[in-house]
Amino acid sequence: MRFLSLALLSAALVASADAAATAGNIFYGNFVHSVNITNLEYVGKGAIVVDTAGNIIQVERNVTERQISQIGDKHRVSITRLGDQQFIMPGLIDTHIHAPQYVFTGSGMDLQLLNWLNTYTFPREARFNDTRYANDAYNKVVDRLIRGGTTAASYYATIHLDASKILADIVERRGQRAFVGKVNMDRNSPDYYIENTQQSLKDTETFIQYVLGKKNSRVAPIVTPRFVPSCTSDLMRGLAALANKYNVPIQSHLDENLDEIAWVKELHPDQPDYTSVYDAHGLLNNRTIMAHVVYPTDEERKLLKQRGAGISHCPNSNLSLRSGIAKVRQMLTEGQKLSLGTDVSGGYSPSILNSIRNAYFAGIARSFDHPEDKYLQLPEIFYIATLGGADVLGMKEQLGNFVVGKKFDALIINPSTRGSPIDLFDHDKLNTIFEKFINNGDDRNIVEVFVDGKSIHRL
């Protein structure tokens, strides 16, 4: 962490203004962020200086109002002043969400994974061949995530090329940071919702080219085989080739459900485990995001670590679909790249705050029978919701906390908005205000959302 004296801060701002008038805003007030996986930093009267490109160019503590005003006036830098009880935190990162499933979020939770897919998911996703329907649904889910403080997300769309383009367009227009993937499925799927292998590959390449053609650093394509049971070997190899050709990441599901794992074993008896199937088809590397990973074997965990793949922990979905409780403490101890996902609509809430809370309780539940697996602490869970998410997205050097050189993706939190679910008292300090928001707050407290230093939502 780099904190400068006020003299150096002023000198740096002078140089910045003289060079290119790059300083665009100073955010002055309290902020909270992860220093590392075990430490949260609570800063009072902090200054975060952001240039017009959205880069953090200076970070300071214990700055007075007078000093901030002088710096702002002298260099004609805008100043955003927070109230005493307000604070800034990094934007939340959702590394696993099915955007089309938002249309039935909170319903259809009476079945486990495989029956749930056939009964609820596939019929709903098939509707996205209607672009008007897709446009309505995708506008709503992206808006909901932004209002809930998700500044970056890794989206699954559907098999439909035109609808997937619409999702990418909406994300770009709203200013959110996102990976967007056209889903691939060419076997073991309903007749009304399945692709031909070659058409799937052709449409995927067209989609990748379409998104890359935007030349927008905030929106990127991601190769998205739904999961092994729905993808033939020819399709998986073809998708791996496209990921390599265009240097784009990959996302899929792994070891979510015991019946799913047994099915994969039947489909690929030549491979020792589920993870090895992906690896054998070229889909496991340091830009791969695997969701769930509830039941990995020792060898699978070693292979995931060796390949540098990231894991998206989805506690709400794992509980709601009764898949199981992931061994998150083990993942952290072993140094796996770990993040949080909502897994809408297996998870009933599109809020990463909900995922944080479910991560608490999933860990506590596991610790009852496995006391060696100590449940997660707040600094650890907040880390995987922010800096860990950035790591899994391959953007740890650009996102996740407030460090010079990173992008300003951030939320301004007001615990005392109208209708707030939070009540404060005279004993509350920044750390307890932050905890109250994490455990009790919601979108009513998120008064402004920034991506690349630009406001994309304001109450």
Short mmCIF file of C-alpha atoms in Angstrom, two decimals:
data_model
loop_
_atom_site.label_atom_id
_atom_site.label_comp_id
_atom_site.label_asym_id
_atom_site.label_seq_id
_atom_site.Cartn_x
_atom_site.Cartn_y
_atom_site.Cartn_z
CA MET A 1 0.00 0.00 0.00
CA ARG A 2 1.40 3.41 -0.93
CA PHE A 3 0.51 6.48 1.15
CA LEU A 4 2.26 9.79 0.47
CA SER A 5 2.84 12.92 2.55
CA LEU A 6 0.61 15.89 1.80
CA ALA A 7 3.54 17.71 0.25
CA LEU A 8 4.21 14.84 -2.11
CA LEU A 9 0.51 14.51 -2.84
CA SER A 10 0.34 18.19 -3.78
CA ALA A 11 3.48 17.95 -5.91
CA ALA A 12 2.15 14.89 -7.68
CA LEU A 13 -1.09 16.69 -8.44
CA VAL A 14 0.81 19.70 -9.82
CA ALA A 15 2.81 17.45 -12.13
CA SER A 16 -0.31 15.63 -13.16
CA ALA A 17 -2.16 18.85 -13.99
CA ASP A 18 0.79 20.32 -15.85
CA ALA A 19 1.33 17.16 -17.89
CA ALA A 20 -2.18 16.51 -19.11
CA ALA A 21 -4.72 17.80 -16.61
CA THR A 22 -5.33 14.14 -15.83
CA ALA A 23 -6.77 14.45 -12.31
CA GLY A 24 -10.54 14.30 -12.63
CA ASN A 25 -11.86 13.88 -9.10
CA ILE A 26 -10.87 13.62 -5.46
CA PHE A 27 -13.05 11.39 -3.30
CA TYR A 28 -12.73 12.64 0.25
CA GLY A 29 -13.99 10.77 3.27
CA ASN A 30 -13.97 7.28 4.75
CA PHE A 31 -13.05 4.22 2.76
CA VAL A 32 -12.73 0.49 3.41
CA HIS A 33 -10.93 -2.09 1.29
CA SER A 34 -8.93 -5.31 1.42
CA VAL A 35 -5.18 -5.07 1.88
CA ASN A 36 -4.92 -8.85 1.60
CA ILE A 37 -7.05 -11.89 2.37
CA THR A 38 -6.82 -11.49 6.14
CA ASN A 39 -6.79 -7.71 6.53
CA LEU A 40 -9.35 -5.00 5.94
CA GLU A 41 -8.18 -1.41 6.09
CA TYR A 42 -10.50 1.23 7.54
CA VAL A 43 -9.44 4.74 6.54
CA GLY A 44 -10.94 7.91 7.94
CA LYS A 45 -10.69 11.22 6.08
CA GLY A 46 -9.01 9.56 3.15
CA ALA A 47 -8.31 10.99 -0.28
CA ILE A 48 -8.55 8.92 -3.44
CA VAL A 49 -7.51 10.90 -6.49
CA VAL A 50 -8.84 9.62 -9.82
CA ASP A 51 -7.86 10.86 -13.27
CA THR A 52 -10.21 11.33 -16.19
CA ALA A 53 -9.44 7.81 -17.48
CA GLY A 54 -10.65 6.33 -14.21
CA ASN A 55 -7.20 5.46 -12.86
CA ILE A 56 -6.32 5.93 -9.20
CA ILE A 57 -3.30 8.24 -9.19
CA GLN A 58 -2.93 9.02 -5.47
CA VAL A 59 -4.21 7.58 -2.18
CA GLU A 60 -3.87 9.46 1.13
CA ARG A 61 -5.05 9.29 4.73
CA ASN A 62 -5.83 11.85 7.41
CA VAL A 63 -6.37 14.76 5.05
CA THR A 64 -8.22 17.82 6.37
CA GLU A 65 -11.12 19.52 4.63
CA ARG A 66 -9.07 22.69 4.23
CA GLN A 67 -6.19 20.84 2.56
CA ILE A 68 -8.52 19.02 0.21
CA SER A 69 -10.25 22.28 -0.77
CA GLN A 70 -6.93 23.96 -1.45
CA ILE A 71 -5.76 21.10 -3.65
CA GLY A 72 -9.06 21.06 -5.52
CA ASP A 73 -9.12 24.82 -6.09
CA LYS A 74 -5.50 25.07 -7.10
CA HIS A 75 -5.66 22.31 -9.68
CA ARG A 76 -9.29 22.70 -10.68
CA VAL A 77 -10.03 19.13 -9.58
CA SER A 78 -13.57 18.14 -8.72
CA ILE A 79 -14.10 17.08 -5.11
CA THR A 80 -16.66 14.56 -3.92
CA ARG A 81 -17.09 14.92 -0.16
CA LEU A 82 -18.68 12.13 1.82
CA GLY A 83 -20.70 12.53 4.98
CA ASP A 84 -19.21 11.45 8.30
CA GLN A 85 -21.08 8.13 8.32
CA GLN A 86 -20.69 7.42 4.60
CA PHE A 87 -17.84 5.41 3.12
CA ILE A 88 -16.41 4.22 -0.18
CA MET A 89 -15.72 0.54 -0.85
CA PRO A 90 -14.56 -1.36 -3.95
CA GLY A 91 -17.23 -2.53 -6.36
CA LEU A 92 -18.52 -6.08 -5.89
CA ILE A 93 -17.56 -8.76 -8.42
CA ASP A 94 -19.90 -11.58 -9.50
CA THR A 95 -17.91 -14.28 -11.27
CA HIS A 96 -20.85 -16.58 -12.07
CA ILE A 97 -24.33 -15.44 -13.12
CA HIS A 98 -26.80 -16.74 -15.72
CA ALA A 99 -28.37 -13.54 -17.02
CA PRO A 100 -31.41 -15.18 -18.73
CA GLN A 101 -32.31 -17.07 -15.55
CA TYR A 102 -33.10 -13.77 -13.83
CA VAL A 103 -36.60 -14.11 -15.29
CA PHE A 104 -37.39 -16.84 -12.75
CA THR A 105 -35.17 -15.80 -9.86
CA GLY A 106 -36.67 -16.81 -6.54
CA SER A 107 -38.92 -19.48 -8.02
CA GLY A 108 -38.45 -23.11 -9.03
CA MET A 109 -36.38 -24.12 -6.01
CA ASP A 110 -38.08 -27.46 -5.38
CA LEU A 111 -35.66 -29.65 -7.38
CA GLN A 112 -32.00 -30.54 -7.50
CA LEU A 113 -29.70 -29.55 -10.34
CA LEU A 114 -30.40 -31.92 -13.25
CA ASN A 115 -34.18 -32.03 -12.84
CA TRP A 116 -34.19 -28.29 -12.20
CA LEU A 117 -32.42 -27.66 -15.52
CA ASN A 118 -34.98 -29.66 -17.50
CA THR A 119 -38.04 -28.41 -15.63
CA TYR A 120 -37.28 -24.71 -15.26
CA THR A 121 -34.04 -23.54 -16.84
CA PHE A 122 -34.15 -24.86 -20.39
CA PRO A 123 -37.77 -23.80 -21.06
CA ARG A 124 -37.05 -20.28 -19.79
CA GLU A 125 -33.77 -19.90 -21.65
CA ALA A 126 -35.37 -21.11 -24.88
CA ARG A 127 -37.56 -17.97 -24.83
CA PHE A 128 -34.49 -15.89 -25.63
CA ASN A 129 -34.81 -16.69 -29.31
CA ASP A 130 -37.25 -13.75 -29.11
CA THR A 131 -35.00 -10.68 -29.17
CA ARG A 132 -37.68 -8.39 -27.73
CA TYR A 133 -38.04 -10.71 -24.75
CA ALA A 134 -34.26 -10.88 -24.42
CA ASN A 135 -33.89 -7.11 -24.54
CA ASP A 136 -36.45 -6.63 -21.76
CA ALA A 137 -34.97 -9.33 -19.55
CA TYR A 138 -31.34 -8.33 -20.00
CA ASN A 139 -32.03 -4.65 -19.32
CA LYS A 140 -33.65 -5.64 -16.05
CA VAL A 141 -30.93 -7.99 -14.83
CA VAL A 142 -28.05 -5.64 -15.68
CA ASP A 143 -29.88 -2.76 -14.01
CA ARG A 144 -30.54 -4.90 -10.92
CA LEU A 145 -26.89 -5.93 -10.61
CA ILE A 146 -25.61 -2.38 -10.98
CA ARG A 147 -28.05 -1.05 -8.37
CA GLY A 148 -26.88 -3.84 -6.08
CA GLY A 149 -23.26 -2.75 -6.38
CA THR A 150 -21.94 -5.30 -8.87
CA THR A 151 -19.42 -3.37 -10.93
CA ALA A 152 -18.02 -6.43 -12.73
CA ALA A 153 -19.73 -9.69 -13.70
CA SER A 154 -19.11 -12.83 -15.71
CA TYR A 155 -22.37 -13.50 -17.53
CA TYR A 156 -23.74 -16.62 -19.17
CA ALA A 157 -26.24 -15.75 -21.91
CA THR A 158 -28.05 -18.47 -23.94
CA ILE A 159 -27.29 -20.38 -27.15
CA HIS A 160 -28.89 -17.58 -29.20
CA LEU A 161 -26.40 -15.39 -31.07
CA ASP A 162 -28.62 -12.33 -31.49
CA ALA A 163 -29.76 -12.34 -27.87
CA SER A 164 -26.18 -12.73 -26.66
CA LYS A 165 -25.21 -9.67 -28.69
CA ILE A 166 -28.04 -7.77 -27.02
CA LEU A 167 -26.65 -8.61 -23.57
CA ALA A 168 -23.20 -7.36 -24.60
CA ASP A 169 -24.77 -4.17 -26.00
CA ILE A 170 -26.70 -3.48 -22.79
CA VAL A 171 -23.65 -4.03 -20.58
CA GLU A 172 -21.65 -1.66 -22.77
CA ARG A 173 -24.39 0.98 -22.76
CA ARG A 174 -24.82 0.84 -19.00
CA GLY A 175 -21.07 1.10 -18.37
CA GLN A 176 -20.71 -2.08 -16.34
CA ARG A 177 -17.53 -4.16 -16.59
CA ALA A 178 -18.28 -7.68 -17.79
CA PHE A 179 -17.39 -10.88 -19.52
CA VAL A 180 -20.28 -12.08 -21.69
CA GLY A 181 -20.54 -15.63 -23.00
CA LYS A 182 -22.78 -17.22 -25.61
CA VAL A 183 -23.66 -20.62 -24.12
CA ASN A 184 -22.80 -23.81 -26.03
CA MET A 185 -24.87 -27.04 -25.93
CA ASP A 186 -24.88 -29.75 -28.62
CA ARG A 187 -25.93 -32.90 -26.74
CA ASN A 188 -28.16 -34.14 -23.91
CA SER A 189 -30.40 -31.10 -24.27
CA PRO A 190 -34.07 -30.68 -25.23
CA ASP A 191 -34.98 -30.72 -28.91
CA TYR A 192 -36.23 -27.15 -28.57
CA TYR A 193 -32.98 -25.91 -27.00
CA ILE A 194 -29.91 -27.45 -28.62
CA GLU A 195 -27.31 -26.55 -31.25
CA ASN A 196 -25.59 -28.24 -34.14
CA THR A 197 -21.88 -28.54 -33.33
CA GLN A 198 -20.60 -26.60 -36.31
CA GLN A 199 -23.25 -23.90 -36.00
CA SER A 200 -22.43 -23.53 -32.32
CA LEU A 201 -18.76 -22.97 -33.12
CA LYS A 202 -19.55 -20.62 -35.99
CA ASP A 203 -21.93 -18.52 -33.86
CA THR A 204 -19.45 -18.44 -31.01
CA GLU A 205 -16.71 -17.11 -33.27
CA THR A 206 -19.10 -14.52 -34.69
CA PHE A 207 -20.01 -13.47 -31.15
CA ILE A 208 -16.38 -13.21 -30.08
CA GLN A 209 -15.60 -11.05 -33.10
CA TYR A 210 -18.66 -8.89 -32.41
CA VAL A 211 -17.68 -8.16 -28.81
CA LEU A 212 -13.99 -7.64 -29.58
CA GLY A 213 -15.06 -5.32 -32.39
CA LYS A 214 -16.52 -2.95 -29.82
CA LYS A 215 -12.96 -2.16 -28.71
CA ASN A 216 -14.33 -1.48 -25.26
CA SER A 217 -11.96 -2.41 -22.44
CA ARG A 218 -14.88 -2.96 -20.08
CA VAL A 219 -16.71 -5.61 -22.16
CA ALA A 220 -15.07 -8.84 -23.26
CA PRO A 221 -16.23 -12.20 -24.67
CA ILE A 222 -15.79 -15.43 -22.72
CA VAL A 223 -16.03 -18.96 -24.15
CA THR A 224 -18.92 -20.72 -22.38
CA PRO A 225 -19.47 -24.47 -22.70
CA ARG A 226 -22.42 -24.99 -20.37
CA PHE A 227 -20.96 -28.11 -18.77
CA VAL A 228 -19.49 -31.41 -19.94
CA PRO A 229 -22.80 -33.33 -20.19
CA SER A 230 -24.17 -30.83 -22.73
CA CYS A 231 -21.05 -30.56 -24.91
CA THR A 232 -19.53 -33.16 -27.23
CA SER A 233 -15.80 -33.64 -27.47
CA ASP A 234 -15.80 -32.01 -30.90
CA LEU A 235 -17.52 -28.94 -29.49
CA MET A 236 -15.23 -28.69 -26.47
CA ARG A 237 -12.10 -28.98 -28.60
CA GLY A 238 -13.45 -26.41 -31.03
CA LEU A 239 -14.22 -24.00 -28.21
CA ALA A 240 -10.74 -24.43 -26.76
CA ALA A 241 -9.32 -23.59 -30.19
CA LEU A 242 -11.41 -20.41 -30.35
CA ALA A 243 -10.31 -19.39 -26.85
CA ASN A 244 -6.70 -19.81 -27.91
CA LYS A 245 -7.17 -18.09 -31.27
CA TYR A 246 -8.72 -14.98 -29.75
CA ASN A 247 -6.99 -15.13 -26.35
CA VAL A 248 -10.24 -15.01 -24.40
CA PRO A 249 -11.17 -16.64 -21.08
CA ILE A 250 -13.36 -19.70 -20.49
CA GLN A 251 -16.15 -20.38 -18.00
CA SER A 252 -18.11 -23.50 -17.09
CA HIS A 253 -19.39 -25.66 -14.21
CA LEU A 254 -17.48 -28.28 -12.24
CA ASP A 255 -18.27 -30.82 -9.51
CA GLU A 256 -21.53 -29.14 -8.53
CA ASN A 257 -23.75 -32.16 -7.90
CA LEU A 258 -23.09 -35.85 -7.21
CA ASP A 259 -25.47 -37.05 -9.93
CA GLU A 260 -23.80 -34.68 -12.40
CA ILE A 261 -20.36 -36.06 -11.50
CA ALA A 262 -21.56 -39.66 -11.98
CA TRP A 263 -23.02 -38.69 -15.37
CA VAL A 264 -19.74 -37.19 -16.50
CA LYS A 265 -17.98 -40.41 -15.51
CA GLU A 266 -20.40 -42.40 -17.69
CA LEU A 267 -19.85 -40.05 -20.63
CA HIS A 268 -16.05 -40.01 -20.32
CA PRO A 269 -14.90 -43.28 -18.74
CA ASP A 270 -11.43 -42.75 -20.20
CA GLN A 271 -10.82 -39.79 -17.88
CA PRO A 272 -10.11 -40.13 -14.14
CA ASP A 273 -12.38 -37.28 -13.09
CA TYR A 274 -14.54 -34.34 -14.16
CA THR A 275 -11.71 -31.79 -14.09
CA SER A 276 -9.56 -33.98 -16.31
CA VAL A 277 -12.28 -33.97 -18.98
CA TYR A 278 -11.95 -30.20 -19.31
CA ASP A 279 -8.18 -30.45 -19.22
CA ALA A 280 -8.06 -33.15 -21.89
CA HIS A 281 -10.12 -30.92 -24.20
CA GLY A 282 -7.93 -27.85 -23.68
CA LEU A 283 -10.44 -25.92 -21.56
CA LEU A 284 -8.48 -25.66 -18.32
CA ASN A 285 -5.95 -22.84 -17.99
CA ASN A 286 -5.16 -19.75 -15.96
CA ARG A 287 -8.06 -17.86 -17.56
CA THR A 288 -10.67 -20.51 -16.81
CA ILE A 289 -13.45 -19.86 -14.28
CA MET A 290 -15.04 -22.99 -12.82
CA ALA A 291 -18.22 -22.53 -10.82
CA HIS A 292 -19.15 -24.48 -7.66
CA VAL A 293 -16.40 -27.13 -7.22
CA VAL A 294 -18.25 -28.71 -4.31
CA TYR A 295 -16.87 -32.25 -4.60
CA PRO A 296 -13.35 -32.14 -6.07
CA THR A 297 -11.01 -35.03 -5.45
CA ASP A 298 -7.48 -34.44 -4.20
CA GLU A 299 -6.20 -34.90 -7.74
CA GLU A 300 -8.72 -32.44 -9.14
CA ARG A 301 -7.71 -29.78 -6.64
CA LYS A 302 -4.07 -30.28 -7.57
CA LEU A 303 -4.89 -30.01 -11.27
CA LEU A 304 -6.94 -26.82 -10.79
CA LYS A 305 -4.07 -25.25 -8.86
CA GLN A 306 -1.49 -26.44 -11.39
CA ARG A 307 -3.43 -24.94 -14.31
CA GLY A 308 -4.12 -21.71 -12.41
CA ALA A 309 -7.89 -21.94 -12.93
CA GLY A 310 -10.19 -19.80 -10.81
CA ILE A 311 -13.10 -21.03 -8.71
CA SER A 312 -16.41 -19.22 -8.30
CA HIS A 313 -17.95 -20.14 -4.95
CA CYS A 314 -21.76 -20.00 -5.17
CA PRO A 315 -23.04 -20.65 -1.63
CA ASN A 316 -26.65 -19.57 -2.21
CA SER A 317 -27.06 -21.90 -5.18
CA ASN A 318 -25.19 -24.76 -3.51
CA LEU A 319 -27.67 -24.59 -0.64
CA SER A 320 -30.81 -23.73 -2.61
CA LEU A 321 -30.41 -26.63 -5.06
CA ARG A 322 -29.15 -28.84 -2.22
CA SER A 323 -25.94 -29.59 -4.07
CA GLY A 324 -23.67 -29.47 -1.03
CA ILE A 325 -21.28 -27.26 0.91
CA ALA A 326 -17.97 -26.45 -0.74
CA LYS A 327 -14.73 -26.86 1.20
CA VAL A 328 -13.86 -23.19 1.02
CA ARG A 329 -11.42 -23.20 3.94
CA GLN A 330 -9.46 -25.93 2.18
CA MET A 331 -9.46 -23.92 -1.05
CA LEU A 332 -8.05 -20.86 0.70
CA THR A 333 -5.46 -22.87 2.62
CA GLU A 334 -4.26 -24.45 -0.62
CA GLY A 335 -4.03 -21.09 -2.36
CA GLN A 336 -6.71 -21.66 -4.97
CA LYS A 337 -7.91 -18.57 -6.83
CA LEU A 338 -11.32 -18.04 -5.25
CA SER A 339 -14.22 -15.64 -5.85
CA LEU A 340 -17.97 -15.33 -5.25
CA GLY A 341 -20.84 -15.89 -7.64
CA THR A 342 -24.59 -15.46 -7.28
CA ASP A 343 -25.35 -18.24 -9.80
CA VAL A 344 -28.70 -16.69 -10.59
CA SER A 345 -31.12 -18.43 -10.72
CA GLY A 346 -29.82 -21.49 -8.90
CA GLY A 347 -29.10 -18.79 -6.35
CA TYR A 348 -32.29 -16.88 -5.66
CA SER A 349 -30.63 -13.48 -5.21
CA PRO A 350 -28.68 -11.39 -7.75
CA SER A 351 -26.84 -9.60 -4.92
CA ILE A 352 -23.26 -10.39 -4.00
CA LEU A 353 -24.14 -9.12 -0.51
CA ASN A 354 -26.44 -12.14 -0.30
CA SER A 355 -23.58 -14.38 -1.46
CA ILE A 356 -21.35 -12.94 1.26
CA ARG A 357 -23.96 -13.74 3.90
CA ASN A 358 -24.57 -17.23 2.57
CA ALA A 359 -20.82 -17.83 2.51
CA TYR A 360 -20.79 -17.13 6.25
CA PHE A 361 -23.54 -19.61 6.99
CA ALA A 362 -22.34 -22.31 4.59
CA GLY A 363 -18.96 -22.23 6.30
CA ILE A 364 -20.52 -22.31 9.75
CA ALA A 365 -22.72 -25.26 8.78
CA ARG A 366 -19.72 -27.19 7.48
CA SER A 367 -17.71 -26.47 10.62
CA PHE A 368 -20.27 -28.28 12.80
CA ASP A 369 -19.24 -31.65 11.38
CA HIS A 370 -15.76 -30.59 10.28
CA PRO A 371 -14.35 -28.33 13.03
CA GLU A 372 -10.98 -28.33 11.29
CA ASP A 373 -12.63 -26.34 8.47
CA LYS A 374 -12.86 -23.05 10.31
CA TYR A 375 -15.61 -20.86 8.88
CA LEU A 376 -14.65 -17.70 7.04
CA GLN A 377 -14.11 -14.36 8.72
CA LEU A 378 -15.33 -11.02 7.34
CA PRO A 379 -11.96 -9.98 5.86
CA GLU A 380 -11.73 -13.28 3.98
CA ILE A 381 -15.25 -13.15 2.58
CA PHE A 382 -14.96 -9.50 1.58
CA TYR A 383 -11.66 -10.29 -0.11
CA ILE A 384 -13.17 -13.01 -2.32
CA ALA A 385 -16.08 -10.67 -3.14
CA THR A 386 -13.69 -7.97 -4.38
CA LEU A 387 -9.95 -8.59 -4.78
CA GLY A 388 -10.40 -12.37 -5.12
CA GLY A 389 -13.01 -11.79 -7.79
CA ALA A 390 -10.60 -9.54 -9.67
CA ASP A 391 -7.97 -12.30 -9.44
CA VAL A 392 -10.33 -14.90 -10.90
CA LEU A 393 -11.25 -12.51 -13.73
CA GLY A 394 -7.54 -12.06 -14.45
CA MET A 395 -7.69 -8.43 -13.37
CA LYS A 396 -6.09 -8.37 -9.92
CA GLU A 397 -3.60 -5.74 -11.07
CA GLN A 398 -6.43 -3.50 -12.29
CA LEU A 399 -9.32 -3.98 -9.82
CA GLY A 400 -10.37 -4.98 -6.34
CA ASN A 401 -9.02 -2.35 -3.94
CA PHE A 402 -7.82 1.23 -3.80
CA VAL A 403 -4.19 1.15 -4.91
CA VAL A 404 -2.35 3.57 -7.16
CA GLY A 405 -2.53 2.42 -10.77
CA LYS A 406 -5.80 0.52 -10.43
CA LYS A 407 -9.17 1.45 -11.86
CA PHE A 408 -11.68 3.26 -9.66
CA ASP A 409 -14.54 0.76 -9.58
CA ALA A 410 -16.29 1.74 -6.38
CA LEU A 411 -19.46 2.22 -4.37
CA ILE A 412 -20.47 5.11 -2.15
CA ILE A 413 -22.41 3.74 0.82
CA ASN A 414 -24.81 5.80 2.91
CA PRO A 415 -26.13 3.84 5.90
CA SER A 416 -28.78 6.49 6.64
CA THR A 417 -30.74 6.78 3.40
CA ARG A 418 -34.51 6.99 3.43
CA GLY A 419 -35.94 3.59 4.27
CA SER A 420 -32.50 2.20 5.16
CA PRO A 421 -32.48 -1.24 6.79
CA ILE A 422 -29.62 -0.02 9.00
CA ASP A 423 -29.88 1.91 12.26
CA LEU A 424 -26.81 3.62 13.69
CA PHE A 425 -26.01 4.63 17.26
CA ASP A 426 -23.50 6.93 18.94
CA HIS A 427 -21.13 4.03 19.62
CA ASP A 428 -20.86 3.09 15.92
CA LYS A 429 -17.50 3.66 14.27
CA LEU A 430 -16.42 3.05 10.67
CA ASN A 431 -15.73 -0.65 11.24
CA THR A 432 -19.16 -1.34 12.78
CA ILE A 433 -20.94 0.80 10.18
CA PHE A 434 -19.20 -1.24 7.48
CA GLU A 435 -20.18 -4.53 9.15
CA LYS A 436 -23.78 -3.39 9.50
CA PHE A 437 -23.92 -2.62 5.80
CA ILE A 438 -22.37 -5.94 4.80
CA ASN A 439 -24.73 -7.91 7.03
CA ASN A 440 -27.91 -5.81 6.82
CA GLY A 441 -27.61 -3.31 3.99
CA ASP A 442 -29.00 -3.41 0.47
CA ASP A 443 -29.35 -1.31 -2.67
CA ARG A 444 -31.08 1.46 -0.70
CA ASN A 445 -27.69 2.20 0.87
CA ILE A 446 -25.69 2.18 -2.37
CA VAL A 447 -26.05 5.80 -3.37
CA GLU A 448 -23.57 5.83 -6.26
CA VAL A 449 -21.77 3.26 -8.39
CA PHE A 450 -18.56 3.99 -10.31
CA VAL A 451 -16.81 2.01 -13.04
CA ASP A 452 -13.59 3.41 -14.52
CA GLY A 453 -14.18 6.49 -12.41
CA LYS A 454 -17.52 7.24 -14.11
CA SER A 455 -20.82 7.23 -12.28
CA ILE A 456 -23.11 4.56 -13.77
CA HIS A 457 -25.84 4.70 -11.11
CA ARG A 458 -26.93 7.27 -8.56
CA LEU A 459 -29.84 7.30 -6.14
#
